[in-house]
mmCIF file of C-alpha atoms in Angstrom:
data_model
loop_
_atom_site.group_PDB
_atom_site.id
_atom_site.type_symbol
_atom_site.label_atom_id
_atom_site.label_comp_id
_atom_site.label_asym_id
_atom_site.label_seq_id
_atom_site.Cartn_x
_atom_site.Cartn_y
_atom_site.Cartn_z
ATOM 1 C CA MET A 4 -0.941 18.424 -26.404
ATOM 2 C CA ARG A 5 -5.066 18.805 -26.475
ATOM 3 C CA GLY A 6 -8.292 16.344 -27.112
ATOM 4 C CA PRO A 7 -10.978 15.885 -28.695
ATOM 5 C CA VAL A 8 -13.465 17.059 -28.595
ATOM 6 C CA PRO A 9 -15.995 14.797 -27.622
ATOM 7 C CA ASP A 10 -19.311 13.582 -29.291
ATOM 8 C CA GLY A 11 -21.865 15.133 -27.422
ATOM 9 C CA ILE A 12 -20.007 18.734 -26.897
ATOM 10 C CA ARG A 13 -20.206 18.518 -30.857
ATOM 11 C CA GLN A 14 -23.093 17.162 -31.975
ATOM 12 C CA TRP A 15 -24.720 20.281 -29.468
ATOM 13 C CA ILE A 16 -21.466 22.465 -31.506
ATOM 14 C CA CYS A 17 -23.067 21.155 -35.310
ATOM 15 C CA GLU A 18 -26.777 22.062 -33.984
ATOM 16 C CA LYS A 19 -26.643 25.100 -32.838
ATOM 17 C CA PHE A 20 -24.925 26.221 -36.329
ATOM 18 C CA ARG A 21 -27.649 24.709 -37.789
ATOM 19 C CA LEU A 22 -30.294 26.620 -35.910
ATOM 20 C CA ILE A 23 -27.553 30.676 -36.260
ATOM 21 C CA GLY A 24 -28.224 29.564 -40.494
ATOM 22 C CA ARG A 25 -32.164 29.882 -39.542
ATOM 23 C CA ASP A 26 -32.545 32.252 -36.529
ATOM 24 C CA ALA A 27 -29.987 36.115 -36.714
ATOM 25 C CA LYS A 28 -30.787 36.729 -32.797
ATOM 26 C CA LEU A 29 -28.831 33.147 -32.115
ATOM 27 C CA GLN A 30 -26.005 34.911 -34.619
ATOM 28 C CA SER A 31 -25.222 38.343 -33.011
ATOM 29 C CA SER A 32 -25.158 35.778 -29.325
ATOM 30 C CA PHE A 33 -23.760 32.412 -30.711
ATOM 31 C CA PRO A 34 -20.262 33.964 -29.547
ATOM 32 C CA LEU A 35 -20.930 35.222 -26.163
ATOM 33 C CA HIS A 36 -22.390 31.701 -25.897
ATOM 34 C CA PHE A 37 -19.589 29.820 -27.104
ATOM 35 C CA ALA A 38 -17.475 31.785 -25.242
ATOM 36 C CA PHE A 39 -18.854 31.817 -22.073
ATOM 37 C CA ILE A 40 -19.383 27.284 -22.084
ATOM 38 C CA THR A 41 -15.762 27.451 -23.315
ATOM 39 C CA MET A 42 -14.311 29.930 -20.084
ATOM 40 C CA SER A 43 -16.877 26.697 -18.129
ATOM 41 C CA PHE A 44 -15.265 23.989 -19.327
ATOM 42 C CA ARG A 45 -12.050 25.342 -18.843
ATOM 43 C CA THR A 46 -12.673 26.411 -15.313
ATOM 44 C CA LEU A 47 -13.480 22.832 -14.912
ATOM 45 C CA ARG A 48 -10.821 21.230 -16.016
ATOM 46 C CA THR A 49 -8.604 23.301 -13.458
ATOM 47 C CA VAL A 50 -10.355 22.615 -10.896
ATOM 48 C CA ALA A 51 -10.355 18.622 -12.089
ATOM 49 C CA ARG A 52 -6.423 19.158 -12.528
ATOM 50 C CA THR A 53 -5.160 20.656 -9.345
ATOM 51 C CA LEU A 54 -7.885 18.408 -6.918
ATOM 52 C CA LEU A 55 -6.231 15.131 -8.526
ATOM 53 C CA GLN A 56 -2.601 16.829 -8.002
ATOM 54 C CA ALA A 57 -3.861 17.287 -4.104
ATOM 55 C CA LEU A 58 -5.599 13.865 -3.367
ATOM 56 C CA PRO A 59 -1.690 12.281 -3.148
ATOM 57 C CA THR A 60 0.172 16.341 -1.582
ATOM 58 C CA VAL A 61 -2.352 15.509 0.943
ATOM 59 C CA LEU A 62 -1.494 11.988 1.591
ATOM 60 C CA GLY A 63 1.870 12.534 1.811
ATOM 61 C CA VAL A 64 0.946 15.496 4.630
ATOM 62 C CA VAL A 65 -0.947 13.391 6.771
ATOM 63 C CA ILE A 66 1.263 10.618 7.003
ATOM 64 C CA LEU A 67 4.474 12.719 7.632
ATOM 65 C CA ASN A 68 2.607 14.873 10.158
ATOM 66 C CA PHE A 69 2.043 12.105 12.206
ATOM 67 C CA PHE A 70 4.934 10.461 11.346
ATOM 68 C CA LEU A 71 6.967 13.679 13.014
ATOM 69 C CA LEU A 72 4.861 13.694 16.238
ATOM 70 C CA GLN A 73 5.488 10.295 16.830
ATOM 71 C CA LEU A 74 9.147 11.112 17.368
ATOM 72 C CA VAL A 75 7.650 13.770 19.884
ATOM 73 C CA PRO A 76 8.605 12.507 23.783
ATOM 74 C CA GLY A 77 5.726 11.593 25.943
ATOM 75 C CA ASP A 78 2.329 11.982 25.130
ATOM 76 C CA ALA A 79 -0.911 12.799 26.201
ATOM 77 C CA ALA A 80 -0.942 10.072 29.350
ATOM 78 C CA ASP A 81 2.486 11.314 30.585
ATOM 79 C CA VAL A 82 0.200 15.241 30.789
ATOM 80 C CA ILE A 83 -2.567 13.683 31.721
ATOM 81 C CA ALA A 84 -0.261 12.435 34.841
ATOM 82 C CA ALA A 85 1.543 15.203 35.426
ATOM 83 C CA GLU A 86 -1.146 17.308 36.147
ATOM 84 C CA SER A 87 -3.546 13.973 38.000
ATOM 85 C CA GLY A 88 0.184 14.197 40.616
ATOM 86 C CA SER A 89 -1.884 10.901 42.159
ATOM 87 C CA ALA A 90 -1.320 8.959 39.093
ATOM 88 C CA THR A 91 0.110 4.999 39.314
ATOM 89 C CA VAL A 92 1.759 2.965 36.671
ATOM 90 C CA GLU A 93 -1.352 0.482 36.203
ATOM 91 C CA SER A 94 -3.341 3.699 36.008
ATOM 92 C CA MET A 95 -1.271 5.012 33.128
ATOM 93 C CA ALA A 96 -1.037 1.740 31.093
ATOM 94 C CA GLU A 97 -4.730 2.073 30.945
ATOM 95 C CA LEU A 98 -4.869 5.801 30.263
ATOM 96 C CA ARG A 99 -2.813 4.629 26.994
ATOM 97 C CA SER A 100 -4.804 2.014 25.898
ATOM 98 C CA HIS A 101 -7.687 3.360 26.676
ATOM 99 C CA PHE A 102 -6.960 6.000 23.939
ATOM 100 C CA GLY A 103 -4.743 3.284 21.999
ATOM 101 C CA LEU A 104 -1.385 5.033 22.660
ATOM 102 C CA ASP A 105 0.383 1.959 23.495
ATOM 103 C CA LEU A 106 -0.524 0.259 20.406
ATOM 104 C CA PRO A 107 2.446 -0.430 17.050
ATOM 105 C CA VAL A 108 2.479 2.991 15.232
ATOM 106 C CA LEU A 109 1.807 1.559 12.161
ATOM 107 C CA GLN A 110 -1.344 0.445 13.863
ATOM 108 C CA GLN A 111 -2.087 4.318 15.083
ATOM 109 C CA LEU A 112 -1.443 5.074 11.989
ATOM 110 C CA SER A 113 -3.984 2.326 9.855
ATOM 111 C CA ASN A 114 -6.314 3.628 12.414
ATOM 112 C CA TYR A 115 -6.199 7.025 12.318
ATOM 113 C CA LEU A 116 -6.246 7.174 8.183
ATOM 114 C CA GLY A 117 -9.441 4.650 8.715
ATOM 115 C CA GLN A 118 -10.781 7.704 10.979
ATOM 116 C CA LEU A 119 -9.923 9.606 7.521
ATOM 117 C CA ALA A 120 -12.424 7.814 5.968
ATOM 118 C CA HIS A 121 -15.118 7.496 7.863
ATOM 119 C CA LEU A 122 -14.706 11.506 7.465
ATOM 120 C CA SER A 123 -13.746 11.301 12.030
ATOM 121 C CA LEU A 124 -11.349 13.385 12.555
ATOM 122 C CA GLY A 125 -11.290 11.291 16.365
ATOM 123 C CA ARG A 126 -11.171 12.815 19.732
ATOM 124 C CA SER A 127 -8.937 13.960 21.677
ATOM 125 C CA PRO A 128 -7.798 12.379 24.726
ATOM 126 C CA ARG A 129 -7.052 15.812 26.401
ATOM 127 C CA TYR A 130 -10.748 18.140 26.174
ATOM 128 C CA ASN A 131 -12.174 14.757 25.796
ATOM 129 C CA LEU A 132 -14.189 16.141 22.620
ATOM 130 C CA PRO A 133 -14.253 15.071 18.853
ATOM 131 C CA VAL A 134 -11.446 16.291 17.041
ATOM 132 C CA ALA A 135 -14.226 18.138 14.689
ATOM 133 C CA THR A 136 -16.104 20.147 17.548
ATOM 134 C CA LEU A 137 -12.732 21.682 18.938
ATOM 135 C CA ILE A 138 -11.923 23.301 15.537
ATOM 136 C CA GLY A 139 -15.192 23.879 14.204
ATOM 137 C CA GLU A 140 -15.076 26.413 17.646
ATOM 138 C CA ARG A 141 -11.216 27.888 16.885
ATOM 139 C CA LEU A 142 -12.586 27.903 13.013
ATOM 140 C CA GLY A 143 -14.412 31.052 13.115
ATOM 141 C CA HIS A 144 -11.822 33.109 14.265
ATOM 142 C CA THR A 145 -8.662 31.714 12.770
ATOM 143 C CA VAL A 146 -10.799 32.831 9.098
ATOM 144 C CA LEU A 147 -12.031 35.924 9.965
ATOM 145 C CA LEU A 148 -8.243 36.961 11.349
ATOM 146 C CA MET A 149 -5.884 35.480 8.181
ATOM 147 C CA LEU A 150 -9.096 37.274 5.745
ATOM 148 C CA THR A 151 -8.727 40.809 7.293
ATOM 149 C CA SER A 152 -4.148 40.426 7.351
ATOM 150 C CA LEU A 153 -4.831 38.909 4.015
ATOM 151 C CA GLY A 154 -7.858 41.797 2.879
ATOM 152 C CA VAL A 155 -5.653 44.561 4.396
ATOM 153 C CA ALA A 156 -1.612 43.863 3.516
ATOM 154 C CA LEU A 157 -3.677 42.428 -0.247
ATOM 155 C CA VAL A 158 -4.715 46.544 -0.347
ATOM 156 C CA LEU A 159 -2.329 48.354 1.083
ATOM 157 C CA GLY A 160 0.554 46.402 -0.488
ATOM 158 C CA ILE A 161 -0.835 47.563 -4.394
ATOM 159 C CA ALA A 162 -1.707 50.041 -3.406
ATOM 160 C CA LEU A 163 1.384 51.212 -2.486
ATOM 161 C CA GLY A 164 3.330 48.446 -5.247
ATOM 162 C CA THR A 165 1.031 51.055 -7.451
ATOM 163 C CA PHE A 166 2.412 54.447 -6.048
ATOM 164 C CA MET A 167 6.250 53.471 -5.596
ATOM 165 C CA ALA A 168 6.897 52.573 -9.120
ATOM 166 C CA SER A 169 4.720 55.447 -10.085
ATOM 167 C CA ARG A 170 7.294 58.005 -8.667
ATOM 168 C CA VAL A 171 10.528 55.248 -10.156
ATOM 169 C CA GLY A 172 13.791 56.879 -8.230
ATOM 170 C CA ARG A 173 11.245 59.653 -6.347
ATOM 171 C CA TRP A 174 12.323 60.755 -3.449
ATOM 172 C CA SER A 175 8.297 59.312 -1.993
ATOM 173 C CA ASP A 176 9.729 56.050 -3.716
ATOM 174 C CA ARG A 177 12.801 55.831 -1.695
ATOM 175 C CA LEU A 178 11.003 56.157 1.749
ATOM 176 C CA LEU A 179 8.358 53.740 1.086
ATOM 177 C CA SER A 180 11.065 51.429 0.048
ATOM 178 C CA VAL A 181 13.048 52.532 3.249
ATOM 179 C CA LEU A 182 9.645 51.768 5.512
ATOM 180 C CA ALA A 183 8.562 49.121 3.176
ATOM 181 C CA LEU A 184 12.539 47.011 4.118
ATOM 182 C CA LEU A 185 11.479 48.189 7.882
ATOM 183 C CA LEU A 186 8.133 46.252 8.368
ATOM 184 C CA TYR A 187 9.162 43.296 6.109
ATOM 185 C CA SER A 188 12.063 42.904 8.810
ATOM 186 C CA MET A 189 9.758 42.651 11.986
ATOM 187 C CA PRO A 190 9.013 39.867 13.650
ATOM 188 C CA SER A 191 4.755 39.728 13.976
ATOM 189 C CA PHE A 192 5.098 39.389 17.181
ATOM 190 C CA TRP A 193 7.084 42.622 18.020
ATOM 191 C CA LEU A 194 5.347 44.412 16.010
ATOM 192 C CA GLY A 195 1.896 43.381 17.803
ATOM 193 C CA LEU A 196 3.635 43.817 21.375
ATOM 194 C CA MET A 197 4.336 47.700 19.933
ATOM 195 C CA ALA A 198 0.833 47.572 18.730
ATOM 196 C CA ILE A 199 0.138 47.350 21.973
ATOM 197 C CA ILE A 200 2.354 49.294 23.784
ATOM 198 C CA LEU A 201 0.650 52.532 21.352
ATOM 199 C CA PHE A 202 -2.743 51.903 20.782
ATOM 200 C CA SER A 203 -4.216 49.822 24.440
ATOM 201 C CA VAL A 204 -1.445 51.111 27.313
ATOM 202 C CA HIS A 205 -0.362 54.553 26.307
ATOM 203 C CA LEU A 206 -3.495 55.276 24.077
ATOM 204 C CA GLY A 207 -6.477 53.993 25.007
ATOM 205 C CA TRP A 208 -7.391 53.441 20.941
ATOM 206 C CA LEU A 209 -8.203 49.787 21.595
ATOM 207 C CA PRO A 210 -8.065 46.079 23.505
ATOM 208 C CA ALA A 211 -5.414 44.728 23.615
ATOM 209 C CA GLY A 212 -6.684 41.213 23.034
ATOM 210 C CA GLY A 213 -9.460 38.960 23.001
ATOM 211 C CA SER A 214 -12.246 38.712 20.530
ATOM 212 C CA SER A 215 -14.841 40.496 22.661
ATOM 213 C CA THR A 216 -16.109 41.764 25.493
ATOM 214 C CA ILE A 217 -15.771 39.450 28.288
ATOM 215 C CA GLY A 218 -20.277 39.812 29.418
ATOM 216 C CA SER A 219 -21.182 42.378 26.649
ATOM 217 C CA LYS A 220 -24.225 42.233 25.601
ATOM 218 C CA ALA A 221 -24.754 43.741 23.056
ATOM 219 C CA SER A 222 -26.345 43.054 19.609
ATOM 220 C CA GLY A 223 -26.529 44.097 15.513
ATOM 221 C CA TRP A 224 -24.024 46.556 14.554
ATOM 222 C CA SER A 225 -22.620 46.897 18.961
ATOM 223 C CA ALA A 226 -21.376 44.168 18.426
ATOM 224 C CA TRP A 227 -19.942 43.283 15.186
ATOM 225 C CA LEU A 228 -18.188 47.244 16.092
ATOM 226 C CA ASP A 229 -17.861 45.486 19.528
ATOM 227 C CA SER A 230 -15.485 42.573 16.995
ATOM 228 C CA VAL A 231 -13.421 44.904 14.611
ATOM 229 C CA ARG A 232 -12.339 46.974 18.062
ATOM 230 C CA TYR A 233 -10.549 43.816 18.757
ATOM 231 C CA LEU A 234 -9.740 42.450 14.991
ATOM 232 C CA VAL A 235 -7.714 45.648 14.479
ATOM 233 C CA LEU A 236 -4.401 44.937 16.331
ATOM 234 C CA PRO A 237 -4.119 41.201 15.642
ATOM 235 C CA SER A 238 -5.121 42.359 11.608
ATOM 236 C CA ILE A 239 -2.098 44.239 11.897
ATOM 237 C CA ALA A 240 0.429 42.837 12.789
ATOM 238 C CA LEU A 241 -0.590 39.918 11.016
ATOM 239 C CA SER A 242 -0.262 41.965 8.100
ATOM 240 C CA GLY A 243 2.678 43.924 8.253
ATOM 241 C CA PHE A 244 5.134 41.327 6.577
ATOM 242 C CA TYR A 245 3.322 40.632 4.486
ATOM 243 C CA ILE A 246 1.984 44.120 3.111
ATOM 244 C CA ALA A 247 5.610 45.002 2.693
ATOM 245 C CA ILE A 248 5.800 41.663 0.353
ATOM 246 C CA PHE A 249 3.281 42.640 -2.165
ATOM 247 C CA ALA A 250 4.175 46.131 -1.552
ATOM 248 C CA ARG A 251 7.218 44.959 -3.548
ATOM 249 C CA LEU A 252 6.219 42.625 -5.408
ATOM 250 C CA THR A 253 4.641 45.077 -7.255
ATOM 251 C CA ARG A 254 6.921 47.377 -7.599
ATOM 252 C CA ALA A 255 8.873 45.651 -9.512
ATOM 253 C CA ALA A 256 6.225 43.949 -11.257
ATOM 254 C CA MET A 257 4.597 46.394 -12.358
ATOM 255 C CA LEU A 258 7.803 48.596 -13.225
ATOM 256 C CA GLU A 259 8.716 45.293 -15.478
ATOM 257 C CA VAL A 260 5.246 44.944 -17.083
ATOM 258 C CA SER A 261 5.587 48.990 -18.440
ATOM 259 C CA ARG A 262 8.394 48.357 -20.863
ATOM 260 C CA GLN A 263 5.998 45.533 -22.726
ATOM 261 C CA ASP A 264 5.280 46.603 -26.583
ATOM 262 C CA PHE A 265 1.909 46.022 -25.107
ATOM 263 C CA VAL A 266 1.493 49.201 -23.106
ATOM 264 C CA ARG A 267 4.147 51.523 -25.307
ATOM 265 C CA THR A 268 1.270 50.257 -27.799
ATOM 266 C CA ALA A 269 -1.325 51.815 -25.366
ATOM 267 C CA VAL A 270 0.825 54.880 -24.718
ATOM 268 C CA ALA A 271 0.825 54.727 -28.392
ATOM 269 C CA LYS A 272 -2.857 54.704 -28.970
ATOM 270 C CA GLY A 273 -3.512 57.789 -26.763
ATOM 271 C CA LEU A 274 -5.210 56.031 -23.992
ATOM 272 C CA ALA A 275 -5.210 57.833 -20.685
ATOM 273 C CA PRO A 276 -1.812 57.581 -18.006
ATOM 274 C CA HIS A 277 -4.251 56.003 -15.785
ATOM 275 C CA VAL A 278 -5.824 53.617 -17.924
ATOM 276 C CA VAL A 279 -2.683 52.629 -18.767
ATOM 277 C CA THR A 280 -1.619 51.913 -15.188
ATOM 278 C CA LEU A 281 -5.000 50.367 -13.972
ATOM 279 C CA ARG A 282 -5.835 48.671 -17.129
ATOM 280 C CA HIS A 283 -2.707 47.303 -19.283
ATOM 281 C CA VAL A 284 0.273 47.185 -16.217
ATOM 282 C CA LEU A 285 -1.217 47.218 -13.037
ATOM 283 C CA ARG A 286 -3.423 43.690 -14.326
ATOM 284 C CA ASN A 287 -0.622 42.470 -15.604
ATOM 285 C CA ALA A 288 0.914 42.641 -12.910
ATOM 286 C CA LEU A 289 -1.530 40.923 -10.305
ATOM 287 C CA ILE A 290 0.002 38.055 -11.715
ATOM 288 C CA PRO A 291 2.834 37.122 -9.333
ATOM 289 C CA VAL A 292 1.065 39.272 -6.256
ATOM 290 C CA SER A 293 -1.635 36.754 -6.250
ATOM 291 C CA THR A 294 0.674 33.840 -7.352
ATOM 292 C CA VAL A 295 2.841 34.773 -3.788
ATOM 293 C CA ALA A 296 -0.329 35.120 -1.385
ATOM 294 C CA GLY A 297 -1.316 31.670 -2.500
ATOM 295 C CA MET A 298 2.193 30.469 -1.809
ATOM 296 C CA HIS A 299 2.512 32.444 1.458
ATOM 297 C CA LEU A 300 -0.518 31.120 3.615
ATOM 298 C CA GLY A 301 0.911 28.206 5.464
ATOM 299 C CA ALA A 302 2.200 30.788 6.365
ATOM 300 C CA LEU A 303 0.781 32.907 7.029
ATOM 301 C CA LEU A 304 -1.680 30.793 9.395
ATOM 302 C CA GLY A 305 1.640 29.935 10.958
ATOM 303 C CA GLY A 306 2.562 33.032 11.764
ATOM 304 C CA ALA A 307 -0.981 33.051 13.597
ATOM 305 C CA LEU A 308 -0.110 31.513 16.064
ATOM 306 C CA VAL A 309 2.120 33.908 17.337
ATOM 307 C CA VAL A 310 0.000 36.503 16.627
ATOM 308 C CA GLU A 311 -3.476 34.598 18.836
ATOM 309 C CA THR A 312 -1.077 33.350 21.600
ATOM 310 C CA VAL A 313 0.028 37.674 21.284
ATOM 311 C CA PHE A 314 -3.694 39.092 21.403
ATOM 312 C CA ASN A 315 -5.097 35.848 23.390
ATOM 313 C CA TRP A 316 -7.337 34.684 20.476
ATOM 314 C CA PRO A 317 -9.159 32.039 20.088
ATOM 315 C CA GLY A 318 -8.144 30.779 17.383
ATOM 316 C CA LEU A 319 -7.040 27.233 15.501
ATOM 317 C CA GLY A 320 -2.436 29.075 16.664
ATOM 318 C CA ARG A 321 -3.196 29.172 19.913
ATOM 319 C CA LEU A 322 -4.655 26.005 19.979
ATOM 320 C CA ALA A 323 -3.051 24.109 18.368
ATOM 321 C CA PHE A 324 0.188 26.217 20.849
ATOM 322 C CA GLU A 325 -1.808 24.260 23.793
ATOM 323 C CA SER A 326 -1.924 20.247 21.519
ATOM 324 C CA VAL A 327 1.725 20.932 21.251
ATOM 325 C CA MET A 328 2.051 21.606 25.317
ATOM 326 C CA ALA A 329 -0.803 19.044 26.306
ATOM 327 C CA ARG A 330 0.758 16.601 23.222
ATOM 328 C CA ASP A 331 -2.267 16.246 22.087
ATOM 329 C CA TYR A 332 -1.648 14.493 18.482
ATOM 330 C CA GLN A 333 -4.701 14.194 18.014
ATOM 331 C CA VAL A 334 -5.447 17.367 18.107
ATOM 332 C CA LEU A 335 -2.949 18.214 16.103
ATOM 333 C CA LEU A 336 -3.154 15.975 13.576
ATOM 334 C CA GLY A 337 -6.344 17.851 12.191
ATOM 335 C CA ILE A 338 -5.588 21.240 12.823
ATOM 336 C CA LEU A 339 -2.716 20.427 10.079
ATOM 337 C CA LEU A 340 -5.156 18.492 7.986
ATOM 338 C CA LEU A 341 -7.102 21.557 8.417
ATOM 339 C CA SER A 342 -4.018 23.774 7.054
ATOM 340 C CA SER A 343 -3.213 21.594 4.887
ATOM 341 C CA LEU A 344 -7.253 21.423 2.794
ATOM 342 C CA LEU A 345 -7.098 25.281 3.133
ATOM 343 C CA VAL A 346 -3.604 25.595 1.376
ATOM 344 C CA VAL A 347 -5.435 23.298 -1.612
ATOM 345 C CA ALA A 348 -8.291 25.338 -1.544
ATOM 346 C CA VAL A 349 -6.933 29.079 -2.129
ATOM 347 C CA ASN A 350 -4.693 27.537 -4.895
ATOM 348 C CA THR A 351 -7.694 26.557 -6.574
ATOM 349 C CA LEU A 352 -8.396 29.959 -7.031
ATOM 350 C CA VAL A 353 -5.172 30.954 -7.936
ATOM 351 C CA ASP A 354 -5.944 29.190 -10.694
ATOM 352 C CA LEU A 355 -8.862 30.000 -11.316
ATOM 353 C CA LEU A 356 -7.997 34.218 -11.129
ATOM 354 C CA HIS A 357 -5.262 33.487 -13.071
ATOM 355 C CA LEU A 358 -7.750 32.686 -15.786
ATOM 356 C CA TYR A 359 -9.597 35.790 -14.821
ATOM 357 C CA LEU A 360 -6.219 37.936 -15.369
ATOM 358 C CA ASP A 361 -4.921 36.076 -18.369
ATOM 359 C CA PRO A 362 -6.070 35.677 -21.929
ATOM 360 C CA ARG A 363 -3.264 33.806 -23.105
ATOM 361 C CA ILE A 364 -3.199 31.049 -20.162
ATOM 362 C CA ARG A 365 -7.171 30.846 -21.124
ATOM 363 C CA SER A 366 -6.692 30.503 -24.819
ATOM 364 C CA ARG A 367 -4.195 27.500 -24.117
#
């Protein structure tokens, strides 16, 4: 149900109508201004609604992750004591007291929520550094890898899906469908290992791991090209699974949309085939693709953990793996919280993209 128009907006509209009657230029420009302002209000309303729904979700994720990590045997004091090789019962008790690991579980949760309320992620017992500092050092590499992989998956997946939908039933459609099925069935770590063997070991075209050449003093374009060389193989390994998903989904969505009445009307009006495909069929087919892309972002971040380990990529996935091995739950909780916030932000962007792609959503 639509709510009443706020008094301020009603007065502004009435004033506009009074001016329109006296100014011919405003008569032609008012619909554009009104549509822009209406779109802005709907955008703000979508963002506000998503944020209000996300707050209890993020809080529930934080509490659930905290209790799940408490079920894992061992803590950071055990790992530190094992590495030192000469720990005593008294020294381990002192370590647990120093890091607050000997407190009751509910008190530990209360302390952690208090830290979050003060915009602090705590301090890592393993690295003896603030968690925010550790995450900040690795965040850029993971975001770069995820955005590159997602971009490659979307571009190639949508392009292949569009081509398959335009050649439905032909040998090219069947061949690409088989290739998409093969990509879908390949684990990312196996695809990464095969890419290392082919492009690094046999051909020697690309480096096998790392993020940049050790000891390199390159700057500008040379440094950028050096980083791109190290980024290619991890992006291929991480995006292969999603290329298959987006290709199959784009094909199915375009075939469904092509049967709609408005597409037949566009064809009957004499529009060129590429115009019908791009402006009418593909645009409406992108709605489920963008939805699935937002839903798979969390899985993309989980896949980055394996890929970053295979390629020695210094990102959050590798940091999470090291934190699990070191029982550094403060760092792990910070990474999981950041992942939750990232998923919320992407879902908000997907909702805004739907406002642009589907006029029916804008009219609600």
